[in-house]
Coordinates of N, CA and C in Angstrom, one line a residue:
Chain A
D549 N 0.8 -1.2 0.3 CA 0.0 -0.1 0.2 C 0.7 0.8 -0.2
Q550 N 0.4 2.0 -1.1 CA 1.5 3.2 -1.0 C 1.1 4.2 0.1
Q551 N 2.1 4.5 0.8 CA 2.1 5.9 1.9 C 1.9 7.0 1.4
V552 N 2.9 7.3 0.0 CA 2.5 8.2 -0.3 C 2.0 8.4 -1.6
K553 N 1.2 9.6 -1.8 CA 0.8 9.2 -3.8 C 0.8 10.5 -4.4
Q554 N 1.5 10.1 -5.4 CA 1.2 11.7 -6.4 C 0.7 11.6 -7.6
N555 N -0.5 11.4 -7.2 CA -1.8 11.0 -8.6 C -1.8 11.4 -9.7
S556 N -0.5 12.8 -10.1 CA -0.4 13.1 -11.1 C 0.8 12.9 -12.0
P557 N 1.0 11.7 -13.0 CA 1.9 11.4 -13.7 C 2.1 12.5 -13.9
S558 N 2.1 13.4 -14.6 CA 2.9 14.7 -15.1 C 2.0 15.8 -15.6
L559 N 2.3 17.2 -15.9 CA 1.6 18.6 -15.8 C 2.2 19.2 -16.4
S560 N 1.8 20.3 -17.6 CA 2.3 21.1 -18.3 C 1.8 22.6 -17.8
V561 N 2.6 23.4 -17.8 CA 2.1 24.6 -17.6 C 3.1 25.7 -18.6
Q562 N 2.2 26.9 -19.0 CA 3.2 27.7 -19.5 C 4.3 28.3 -18.5
E563 N 5.3 29.2 -19.6 CA 6.3 29.3 -18.6 C 5.2 30.9 -18.4
G564 N 6.3 31.6 -16.8 CA 5.6 32.9 -16.0 C 4.3 32.3 -15.0
R565 N 3.5 30.9 -15.6 CA 2.3 30.7 -14.9 C 2.9 30.2 -13.5
I566 N 2.2 29.9 -12.9 CA 2.0 29.1 -11.3 C 1.5 27.7 -12.0
S567 N 2.8 26.2 -10.8 CA 2.7 25.2 -11.2 C 2.3 24.7 -9.6
I568 N 1.5 24.1 -9.5 CA 0.9 23.3 -8.3 C 1.0 21.9 -8.6
L569 N 1.9 21.6 -7.7 CA 2.0 19.8 -7.3 C 1.7 19.0 -6.3
N570 N 0.4 18.2 -6.3 CA 0.3 17.7 -5.1 C 0.6 16.3 -4.8
C571 N 0.4 16.1 -3.5 CA 0.7 15.0 -2.7 C -0.4 14.5 -1.4
D572 N -0.3 13.4 -1.7 CA -1.3 12.8 0.0 C -0.8 11.7 0.3
Y573 N -0.5 11.4 1.6 CA -0.3 10.3 2.4 C -1.1 10.4 3.0
T574 N -0.9 8.8 3.7 CA -1.9 7.7 4.5 C -1.4 8.2 6.3
N575 N 0.0 8.1 6.2 CA 0.7 7.6 7.7 C 0.5 9.1 8.4
S576 N -0.3 9.2 9.3 CA -0.8 10.2 10.4 C 1.0 10.5 11.3
M577 N 2.0 9.2 11.4 CA 2.9 9.1 12.1 C 4.0 10.0 11.2
F578 N 3.8 10.4 10.0 CA 5.0 11.3 9.4 C 5.0 12.8 9.8
D579 N 6.0 13.0 10.1 CA 6.1 14.4 10.9 C 7.3 15.6 10.1
Y580 N 7.7 14.9 8.9 CA 8.3 15.8 8.3 C 8.2 15.3 6.2
F581 N 8.4 16.3 5.5 CA 7.8 16.3 4.4 C 9.0 17.1 3.6
L582 N 9.0 16.6 2.5 CA 10.4 17.3 1.4 C 10.2 16.6 0.1
W583 N 10.5 17.9 -0.7 CA 10.2 17.8 -2.2 C 11.5 17.8 -2.7
Y584 N 11.9 16.7 -3.6 CA 13.1 16.7 -4.4 C 12.5 16.5 -6.4
K585 N 13.3 17.2 -6.6 CA 13.6 17.3 -8.2 C 14.7 16.3 -8.5
K586 N 14.1 16.0 -9.9 CA 15.1 15.0 -10.2 C 15.4 15.7 -12.2
Y587 N 16.2 15.9 -12.6 CA 16.6 16.0 -13.7 C 17.0 14.1 -14.5
P588 N 17.1 14.4 -15.5 CA 17.6 12.6 -16.4 C 18.9 12.8 -16.2
A589 N 19.3 11.3 -15.9 CA 20.1 11.0 -15.7 C 21.4 11.7 -14.8
E590 N 20.4 12.0 -13.8 CA 20.6 12.9 -12.1 C 20.2 12.2 -11.5
G591 N 20.5 12.2 -9.9 CA 19.8 11.6 -8.9 C 18.7 12.8 -8.3
P592 N 18.2 12.6 -7.3 CA 17.2 14.0 -7.2 C 17.8 14.9 -5.8
T593 N 17.4 15.9 -6.3 CA 18.4 17.0 -5.5 C 16.9 17.7 -4.5
F594 N 17.4 17.9 -3.2 CA 16.2 18.7 -2.2 C 16.3 19.8 -3.1
L595 N 14.6 20.1 -2.8 CA 14.3 21.2 -3.2 C 13.7 22.1 -2.0
I596 N 12.8 21.6 -1.2 CA 12.4 22.3 0.0 C 11.4 21.3 0.7
S597 N 11.6 21.7 2.5 CA 10.9 20.8 2.8 C 9.5 21.4 3.6
I598 N 9.5 20.9 5.2 CA 8.0 21.4 5.9 C 8.0 20.4 6.8
S599 N 8.0 20.8 8.4 CA 7.7 20.1 9.4 C 6.3 20.0 9.6
S600 N 5.8 19.2 10.5 CA 4.5 18.7 10.0 C 3.5 20.0 11.5
I601 N 4.7 21.0 12.1 CA 4.0 21.8 12.8 C 3.7 22.8 12.0
K602 N 4.3 23.2 11.0 CA 3.8 24.6 10.0 C 2.9 24.1 9.0
D603 N 2.2 24.8 8.4 CA 1.2 24.5 7.1 C 1.9 25.0 6.3
K604 N 2.7 26.1 6.3 CA 3.6 26.5 4.7 C 5.1 27.2 5.2
N605 N 5.8 26.6 4.1 CA 7.7 27.1 4.2 C 7.3 27.8 2.2
E606 N 8.2 28.9 2.9 CA 8.5 29.5 1.7 C 10.1 29.7 1.1
D607 N 10.4 29.3 -0.2 CA 11.9 29.4 -0.5 C 12.4 30.1 -2.0
G608 N 12.3 31.4 -1.8 CA 12.3 32.1 -3.4 C 10.7 31.6 -3.7
R609 N 11.2 31.0 -5.1 CA 9.7 31.3 -6.2 C 8.6 29.4 -5.7
F610 N 9.4 28.9 -4.8 CA 8.8 28.0 -4.0 C 8.4 27.6 -3.0
T611 N 6.7 27.7 -2.7 CA 6.3 27.0 -1.7 C 5.6 26.1 -1.1
V612 N 5.5 25.3 -0.3 CA 5.2 24.0 -0.2 C 4.2 24.4 1.0
F613 N 2.7 23.9 1.1 CA 1.7 23.8 2.1 C 1.3 22.6 2.7
L614 N 1.0 22.8 3.3 CA 0.6 21.2 4.5 C -0.6 21.5 5.0
N615 N -1.4 20.2 4.7 CA -2.4 20.8 5.2 C -2.7 19.0 5.9
K616 N -3.0 18.9 7.7 CA -2.8 18.2 8.2 C -3.7 17.3 8.1
S617 N -5.2 18.0 8.4 CA -6.0 17.3 8.6 C -6.7 16.4 7.0
A618 N -6.3 17.4 6.1 CA -6.3 16.2 5.0 C -5.5 15.0 4.6
K619 N -4.2 15.3 5.3 CA -2.9 15.0 4.8 C -2.7 14.9 3.2
H620 N -2.7 16.1 3.1 CA -2.0 16.4 1.9 C -1.4 17.8 1.6
L621 N -0.2 17.6 1.1 CA 0.6 18.7 0.5 C 0.7 18.9 -0.7
S622 N 1.4 20.6 -1.0 CA 1.3 20.8 -2.3 C 2.4 21.9 -2.1
L623 N 3.0 21.8 -3.7 CA 4.3 22.1 -3.6 C 3.9 23.5 -5.0
H624 N 3.9 24.9 -4.7 CA 3.6 26.0 -5.6 C 4.9 26.4 -6.5
I625 N 5.3 26.5 -7.8 CA 6.2 27.1 -8.2 C 5.5 28.5 -8.9
V626 N 6.3 29.5 -8.8 CA 5.7 31.2 -8.8 C 6.3 31.4 -9.3
P627 N 7.3 32.3 -10.4 CA 6.5 32.0 -11.5 C 7.4 30.5 -12.3
S628 N 6.4 30.1 -12.9 CA 7.0 28.7 -13.7 C 8.1 28.9 -14.4
Q629 N 9.4 28.4 -14.9 CA 10.3 29.0 -15.7 C 10.7 27.4 -16.7
P630 N 11.2 27.3 -18.0 CA 11.4 26.4 -18.5 C 12.6 25.4 -17.8
G631 N 13.6 25.8 -17.1 CA 14.7 25.2 -16.3 C 13.7 24.3 -15.0
D632 N 12.7 24.4 -14.7 CA 12.0 23.7 -13.6 C 11.8 22.4 -13.9
S633 N 11.4 22.7 -15.6 CA 11.3 20.9 -16.1 C 12.1 19.8 -15.9
A634 N 11.2 19.1 -14.8 CA 11.9 18.0 -14.3 C 11.1 16.8 -13.9
V635 N 11.1 16.3 -13.1 CA 10.4 15.3 -12.4 C 10.2 15.6 -11.0
Y636 N 9.5 16.2 -10.3 CA 9.2 16.1 -8.9 C 8.9 14.9 -8.2
F637 N 9.5 15.0 -7.0 CA 9.2 14.0 -6.1 C 8.6 14.1 -4.7
C638 N 7.6 13.7 -3.9 CA 7.5 14.2 -2.6 C 8.0 12.9 -2.1
A639 N 8.3 13.3 -0.9 CA 9.1 12.7 0.1 C 8.5 12.4 1.7
A640 N 8.5 11.7 2.5 CA 7.7 11.9 3.9 C 8.6 11.0 4.9
S641 N 8.9 11.6 5.9 CA 9.6 10.3 7.1 C 8.9 11.1 8.5
Y642 N 9.7 10.1 9.4 CA 9.4 10.0 10.9 C 10.7 11.1 11.5
Y643 N 10.4 11.1 12.7 CA 11.4 11.7 13.4 C 11.9 13.1 13.0
G644 N 11.0 14.4 12.4 CA 11.5 15.3 12.5 C 12.7 15.5 11.4
G645 N 12.5 14.3 10.4 CA 13.5 14.4 9.5 C 15.1 13.7 9.4
S646 N 15.2 13.5 11.0 CA 16.4 13.1 11.4 C 16.7 11.8 11.1
Q647 N 16.2 11.1 10.2 CA 16.6 9.8 9.9 C 16.7 9.7 8.4
G648 N 17.4 8.5 7.8 CA 17.6 8.4 6.4 C 16.5 8.2 5.4
N649 N 15.7 7.2 6.1 CA 14.8 6.1 5.7 C 13.3 7.9 5.2
L650 N 13.3 7.9 3.5 CA 12.4 8.7 2.9 C 11.4 8.0 2.3
I651 N 10.3 7.8 2.2 CA 9.0 7.1 1.7 C 8.9 8.3 0.6
F652 N 8.9 8.0 -0.8 CA 8.9 8.7 -1.7 C 7.4 8.7 -2.4
G653 N 6.7 9.0 -2.8 CA 5.9 9.2 -4.0 C 6.3 8.7 -5.5
K654 N 5.6 8.3 -6.4 CA 5.9 8.3 -7.9 C 6.3 9.1 -8.9
G655 N 6.2 10.4 -8.1 CA 6.9 11.8 -8.7 C 5.7 11.9 -10.2
T656 N 6.2 12.9 -10.5 CA 5.3 14.2 -11.3 C 6.0 14.6 -12.2
K657 N 6.0 14.7 -13.2 CA 6.6 15.2 -14.2 C 6.1 16.4 -14.7
L658 N 6.9 17.7 -14.6 CA 6.7 18.8 -14.7 C 7.8 19.3 -16.3
S659 N 6.4 19.6 -17.2 CA 6.7 20.6 -18.5 C 6.6 22.0 -18.5
V660 N 7.7 22.4 -18.6 CA 7.6 24.0 -18.3 C 7.5 24.7 -19.8
K661 N 6.4 24.9 -21.1 CA 6.7 25.8 -22.1 C 7.2 26.9 -22.1
P662 N 8.1 27.3 -23.1 CA 8.2 28.8 -23.0 C 6.8 29.6 -23.8
Chain B
D1209 N 34.9 19.9 -5.3 CA 34.5 18.2 -4.3 C 33.5 18.0 -5.4
A1210 N 33.7 16.6 -6.0 CA 32.9 15.5 -6.9 C 31.4 15.7 -6.3
G1211 N 31.0 15.4 -5.0 CA 30.0 15.0 -4.7 C 29.7 13.3 -4.4
V1212 N 28.9 12.7 -4.7 CA 28.5 11.7 -4.8 C 28.6 10.7 -5.4
T1213 N 29.7 10.1 -6.2 CA 30.2 9.4 -7.0 C 29.7 7.3 -7.3
Q1214 N 29.0 6.9 -8.3 CA 28.5 5.7 -8.6 C 29.6 5.2 -9.4
S1215 N 29.6 3.8 -8.9 CA 30.3 3.1 -10.3 C 29.7 1.6 -10.0
P1216 N 29.5 0.9 -11.6 CA 29.4 1.9 -12.5 C 28.0 2.4 -12.9
T1217 N 27.9 3.1 -14.1 CA 27.0 4.0 -14.6 C 25.9 2.8 -15.1
H1218 N 26.2 1.7 -15.8 CA 25.0 1.1 -16.3 C 25.7 -0.3 -16.0
L1219 N 25.2 -1.4 -16.3 CA 25.6 -2.5 -15.9 C 24.3 -3.7 -16.3
I1220 N 24.7 -4.8 -16.9 CA 23.8 -5.8 -17.2 C 24.4 -7.0 -16.8
K1221 N 23.2 -7.8 -16.5 CA 23.3 -9.1 -15.6 C 22.2 -10.1 -16.2
T1222 N 22.3 -11.1 -15.9 CA 21.3 -12.4 -16.4 C 21.2 -12.8 -14.9
R1223 N 20.0 -13.2 -15.1 CA 19.0 -13.9 -13.7 C 19.7 -15.1 -13.3
G1224 N 20.3 -14.6 -11.9 CA 20.6 -15.7 -11.3 C 22.3 -15.0 -10.8
Q1225 N 22.8 -14.6 -11.6 CA 24.0 -13.6 -11.6 C 24.2 -12.5 -9.6
Q1226 N 25.1 -12.7 -9.4 CA 25.5 -11.6 -8.4 C 26.3 -10.7 -9.0
V1227 N 25.6 -9.0 -8.2 CA 26.0 -7.7 -8.9 C 26.9 -7.0 -7.5
T1228 N 27.6 -6.4 -7.6 CA 28.3 -5.4 -6.8 C 28.2 -3.8 -7.3
L1229 N 27.5 -3.3 -6.6 CA 27.8 -1.5 -6.6 C 28.3 -0.8 -5.8
R1230 N 28.8 0.0 -6.4 CA 30.0 0.8 -5.4 C 29.6 2.2 -5.4
C1231 N 29.8 3.1 -4.1 CA 29.6 4.3 -4.0 C 30.5 5.3 -3.1
S1232 N 30.9 5.8 -3.3 CA 31.9 7.2 -2.5 C 30.9 8.3 -2.0
P1233 N 31.3 8.6 -0.9 CA 29.9 9.6 -0.5 C 31.1 11.1 -0.7
K1234 N 29.8 11.8 -0.3 CA 30.8 13.5 -0.7 C 31.8 13.3 0.7
S1235 N 32.5 14.4 0.0 CA 33.6 14.0 1.1 C 33.5 15.1 2.6
G1236 N 33.7 14.7 3.6 CA 32.8 15.1 4.8 C 32.0 14.3 5.4
H1237 N 30.9 13.4 4.4 CA 30.1 12.8 4.9 C 30.0 11.4 5.5
D1238 N 29.5 10.4 6.3 CA 29.7 9.7 7.0 C 29.0 8.7 6.9
T1239 N 27.5 8.9 6.3 CA 26.2 8.0 6.6 C 25.8 8.0 4.9
V1240 N 25.9 6.4 4.1 CA 25.1 6.3 3.2 C 24.0 5.5 3.1
S1241 N 23.2 5.6 2.8 CA 21.5 5.2 2.2 C 21.7 4.8 0.9
W1242 N 21.0 3.8 0.6 CA 20.7 3.1 -1.0 C 19.4 3.0 -0.9
Y1243 N 18.8 3.2 -2.3 CA 17.4 3.1 -2.6 C 17.6 2.5 -4.1
Q1244 N 16.5 2.1 -4.3 CA 16.2 1.2 -5.4 C 15.0 2.2 -6.0
Q1245 N 15.3 2.8 -7.3 CA 14.4 3.3 -8.2 C 13.9 2.6 -9.7
A1246 N 12.7 1.6 -9.2 CA 12.3 0.9 -10.6 C 11.6 2.0 -11.6
L1247 N 11.4 1.3 -12.3 CA 10.6 2.2 -13.6 C 9.2 2.9 -13.1
G1248 N 9.0 4.1 -13.4 CA 7.7 4.8 -13.5 C 7.4 5.1 -11.7
Q1249 N 8.7 4.7 -10.6 CA 8.2 4.8 -9.1 C 9.1 5.7 -8.6
G1250 N 8.5 5.6 -7.7 CA 9.8 7.0 -6.8 C 11.2 5.7 -6.2
P1251 N 12.2 6.6 -5.6 CA 12.9 5.5 -5.0 C 12.5 5.1 -3.7
Q1252 N 13.0 3.5 -3.5 CA 12.4 3.0 -2.3 C 13.8 2.8 -1.3
F1253 N 13.1 2.5 -0.7 CA 14.4 3.0 0.5 C 15.1 1.4 0.9
I1254 N 16.3 0.9 1.0 CA 16.7 -0.3 0.7 C 18.0 -0.5 2.0
F1255 N 18.4 0.3 2.8 CA 19.4 0.3 3.7 C 20.1 1.5 3.9
Q1256 N 20.5 1.7 5.3 CA 21.5 3.0 5.6 C 22.4 2.2 6.3
Y1257 N 23.8 2.6 6.2 CA 25.1 2.7 6.7 C 25.8 3.8 7.0
Y1258 N 26.2 3.4 8.6 CA 26.7 4.4 9.7 C 27.9 3.8 10.6
E1259 N 29.0 4.0 10.2 CA 29.9 3.5 11.2 C 30.1 2.0 11.1
E1260 N 30.1 1.4 9.7 CA 30.4 0.5 9.2 C 29.3 -0.5 9.4
E1261 N 28.0 -0.1 10.1 CA 27.1 -0.9 10.6 C 25.8 -0.7 9.6
E1262 N 25.0 -1.7 9.5 CA 23.6 -1.4 9.1 C 22.7 -0.6 10.1
R1263 N 22.3 0.5 10.2 CA 21.5 1.0 11.3 C 20.0 1.0 11.0
Q1264 N 19.4 1.1 9.5 CA 18.0 1.2 9.3 C 17.9 0.2 7.8
R1265 N 16.9 -0.4 8.0 CA 16.7 -1.1 6.8 C 15.4 -1.2 6.4
G1266 N 14.8 -1.2 4.7 CA 13.6 -1.1 4.3 C 13.0 -2.6 4.1
N1267 N 11.8 -2.7 3.7 CA 11.3 -4.0 3.0 C 11.8 -4.6 1.8
F1268 N 13.2 -5.1 2.1 CA 14.3 -5.6 0.7 C 14.3 -6.9 1.3
P1269 N 14.2 -7.9 0.7 CA 15.0 -9.3 1.2 C 16.2 -9.6 1.5
D1270 N 16.6 -10.5 1.9 CA 18.3 -11.1 2.5 C 19.1 -11.0 1.2
R1271 N 18.5 -11.2 0.3 CA 19.9 -11.5 -1.1 C 20.3 -9.6 -1.5
F1272 N 19.3 -8.6 -0.4 CA 20.4 -7.2 -0.9 C 21.1 -7.6 0.7
S1273 N 22.3 -7.0 0.2 CA 23.3 -6.6 1.8 C 24.2 -5.9 1.0
G1274 N 24.9 -5.1 2.1 CA 25.6 -4.1 2.3 C 26.5 -4.0 2.7
H1275 N 27.7 -2.9 3.1 CA 29.4 -3.0 3.3 C 29.5 -1.4 3.6
Q1276 N 30.1 -0.9 4.4 CA 30.7 0.4 4.7 C 31.9 0.0 5.2
F1277 N 32.9 0.4 4.4 CA 34.0 0.7 4.6 C 34.9 1.8 5.5
P1278 N 36.0 1.9 5.9 CA 36.6 2.5 7.1 C 36.5 4.2 6.5
N1279 N 36.6 4.0 5.1 CA 36.7 5.4 4.4 C 35.4 5.9 4.2
Y1280 N 34.2 5.0 4.6 CA 32.8 5.4 4.5 C 32.2 5.1 3.1
S1281 N 33.0 4.8 2.3 CA 32.7 4.4 1.0 C 31.7 3.2 1.4
S1282 N 30.8 2.5 0.4 CA 29.7 1.5 0.6 C 29.6 0.2 -0.9
E1283 N 29.5 -0.7 -0.6 CA 28.7 -1.3 -1.8 C 27.5 -1.9 -1.3
L1284 N 26.5 -2.1 -2.6 CA 25.4 -2.4 -2.6 C 25.7 -4.1 -3.1
N1285 N 25.1 -5.3 -2.8 CA 25.5 -6.7 -3.2 C 24.1 -6.8 -3.4
V1286 N 24.0 -7.6 -5.1 CA 22.5 -8.6 -4.8 C 23.0 -9.7 -5.5
N1287 N 22.4 -10.6 -4.6 CA 22.3 -12.2 -5.2 C 21.5 -12.2 -5.9
A1288 N 21.4 -13.7 -6.7 CA 20.5 -14.4 -7.4 C 19.6 -13.2 -7.9
L1289 N 20.3 -12.5 -8.9 CA 19.2 -11.6 -9.5 C 18.4 -12.4 -10.3
L1290 N 16.9 -11.4 -9.7 CA 15.4 -11.7 -10.4 C 15.5 -10.2 -11.6
L1291 N 14.3 -10.7 -12.6 CA 14.5 -9.9 -13.5 C 14.0 -8.4 -13.0
G1292 N 12.9 -8.7 -11.7 CA 12.5 -7.3 -10.9 C 13.4 -7.1 -10.7
D1293 N 14.4 -6.8 -10.1 CA 15.7 -6.3 -9.7 C 16.5 -5.2 -10.7
S1294 N 15.6 -4.8 -12.1 CA 16.0 -4.0 -13.0 C 15.7 -2.8 -12.1
A1295 N 16.6 -2.0 -12.2 CA 16.2 -0.7 -11.4 C 17.1 0.3 -11.5
L1296 N 17.0 1.6 -11.4 CA 18.2 2.5 -11.3 C 18.6 2.0 -9.3
Y1297 N 19.9 2.3 -9.4 CA 20.1 2.2 -7.8 C 21.2 3.4 -7.5
L1298 N 20.1 4.1 -6.4 CA 20.7 5.7 -5.8 C 21.3 4.9 -4.8
C1299 N 22.4 5.9 -4.3 CA 23.0 6.3 -3.2 C 23.1 7.4 -2.8
A1300 N 23.1 7.6 -1.6 CA 22.6 8.8 -1.2 C 23.6 9.0 0.2
S1301 N 24.3 10.5 0.4 CA 25.2 10.2 1.5 C 24.9 11.8 2.8
S1302 N 25.1 11.4 3.8 CA 24.8 12.7 4.9 C 26.1 12.5 5.9
G1303 N 26.0 13.5 6.3 CA 26.4 13.5 7.5 C 26.0 13.9 8.8
K1304 N 26.6 13.7 9.9 CA 26.2 14.0 11.1 C 26.3 15.4 11.4
G1305 N 25.5 15.5 12.4 CA 25.6 16.9 12.9 C 25.0 18.5 11.9
Q1306 N 24.7 17.8 11.3 CA 24.3 18.7 9.4 C 22.9 19.2 9.7
G1307 N 22.2 19.0 11.4 CA 20.7 19.5 11.2 C 19.8 18.6 11.0
K1308 N 19.1 19.0 9.8 CA 17.9 17.5 9.1 C 18.7 16.9 8.2
T1309 N 19.1 15.7 8.7 CA 19.7 14.8 8.2 C 19.0 14.6 6.7
N1310 N 17.6 14.5 6.5 CA 17.4 14.4 5.5 C 17.2 15.2 4.1
E1311 N 17.4 16.5 4.7 CA 17.7 17.9 3.5 C 18.7 17.3 3.2
K1312 N 20.0 17.2 4.0 CA 21.0 17.2 3.4 C 21.3 15.9 2.8
L1313 N 20.7 15.3 2.8 CA 21.1 13.9 1.4 C 21.5 14.2 0.3
L1314 N 22.4 13.8 -0.3 CA 22.9 14.4 -1.4 C 22.9 12.9 -2.0
F1315 N 22.3 12.8 -3.0 CA 22.4 11.5 -3.7 C 23.2 12.1 -4.9
G1316 N 23.7 10.8 -5.8 CA 24.4 10.4 -6.8 C 23.7 10.4 -8.1
S1317 N 24.2 9.8 -9.0 CA 23.5 9.9 -10.4 C 22.8 8.4 -10.8
G1318 N 23.5 7.3 -9.7 CA 22.9 6.1 -9.9 C 23.6 5.1 -10.5
T1319 N 23.1 3.6 -10.9 CA 23.7 3.0 -11.4 C 22.3 2.3 -12.1
Q1320 N 22.0 2.0 -13.4 CA 21.5 1.2 -14.2 C 21.7 0.0 -14.0
L1321 N 21.0 -1.3 -13.4 CA 21.0 -2.1 -13.7 C 19.5 -2.9 -14.3
S1322 N 20.7 -3.7 -15.3 CA 19.3 -4.4 -16.2 C 19.4 -6.3 -16.2
V1323 N 18.7 -6.3 -15.9 CA 18.6 -8.0 -15.5 C 18.1 -8.8 -16.4
L1324 N 18.7 -9.5 -17.3 CA 17.9 -10.1 -18.4 C 17.9 -11.9 -18.5

């Protein structure tokens, strides 16, 4: 049973517009959530994270929102740029993110059109 | 700094064979985690090594084993290969005392294993 779900395999957005990537989780014990970006032939790179004690975290063009009651988080990219085209993975962990065991979703492929 | 390096980049094996994948962590990192990413899936945690010991393990059979050396580099061994073991194997390193460990996970580019 998948504990972290990304139900949209792909998303296409026009340059300059907002990209919204969604993620749902089932395990209420998760207390730390992360987003990773992956380009072809490269490993995933850390993008942004959020602790379960917060409902929003912002870093430049990237904002992550957490709705604990709905067990849902989303990543907003504003404005989207062609260089943002990549696969985005949502991941969750226990113990405030202090352990190496991340549970990943299947990923959403974002395409930003010029 | 070369970051996390993995070798080889690609590997083809046949069913029943054994394979060893290698990982050198980023300089200054002492913890190595291994993940398996099957096609169309997210990375799945295999195990983590720290101080040459397996510290955590995911839901993988005993055919998957590992080792960490005194210089912090690591190997992933898979015995009796199955077709379903075909995947991208990712190594990630992190260092103690760097706050949120998961944020500091630095992934290598992976080894693409094909089992025929």
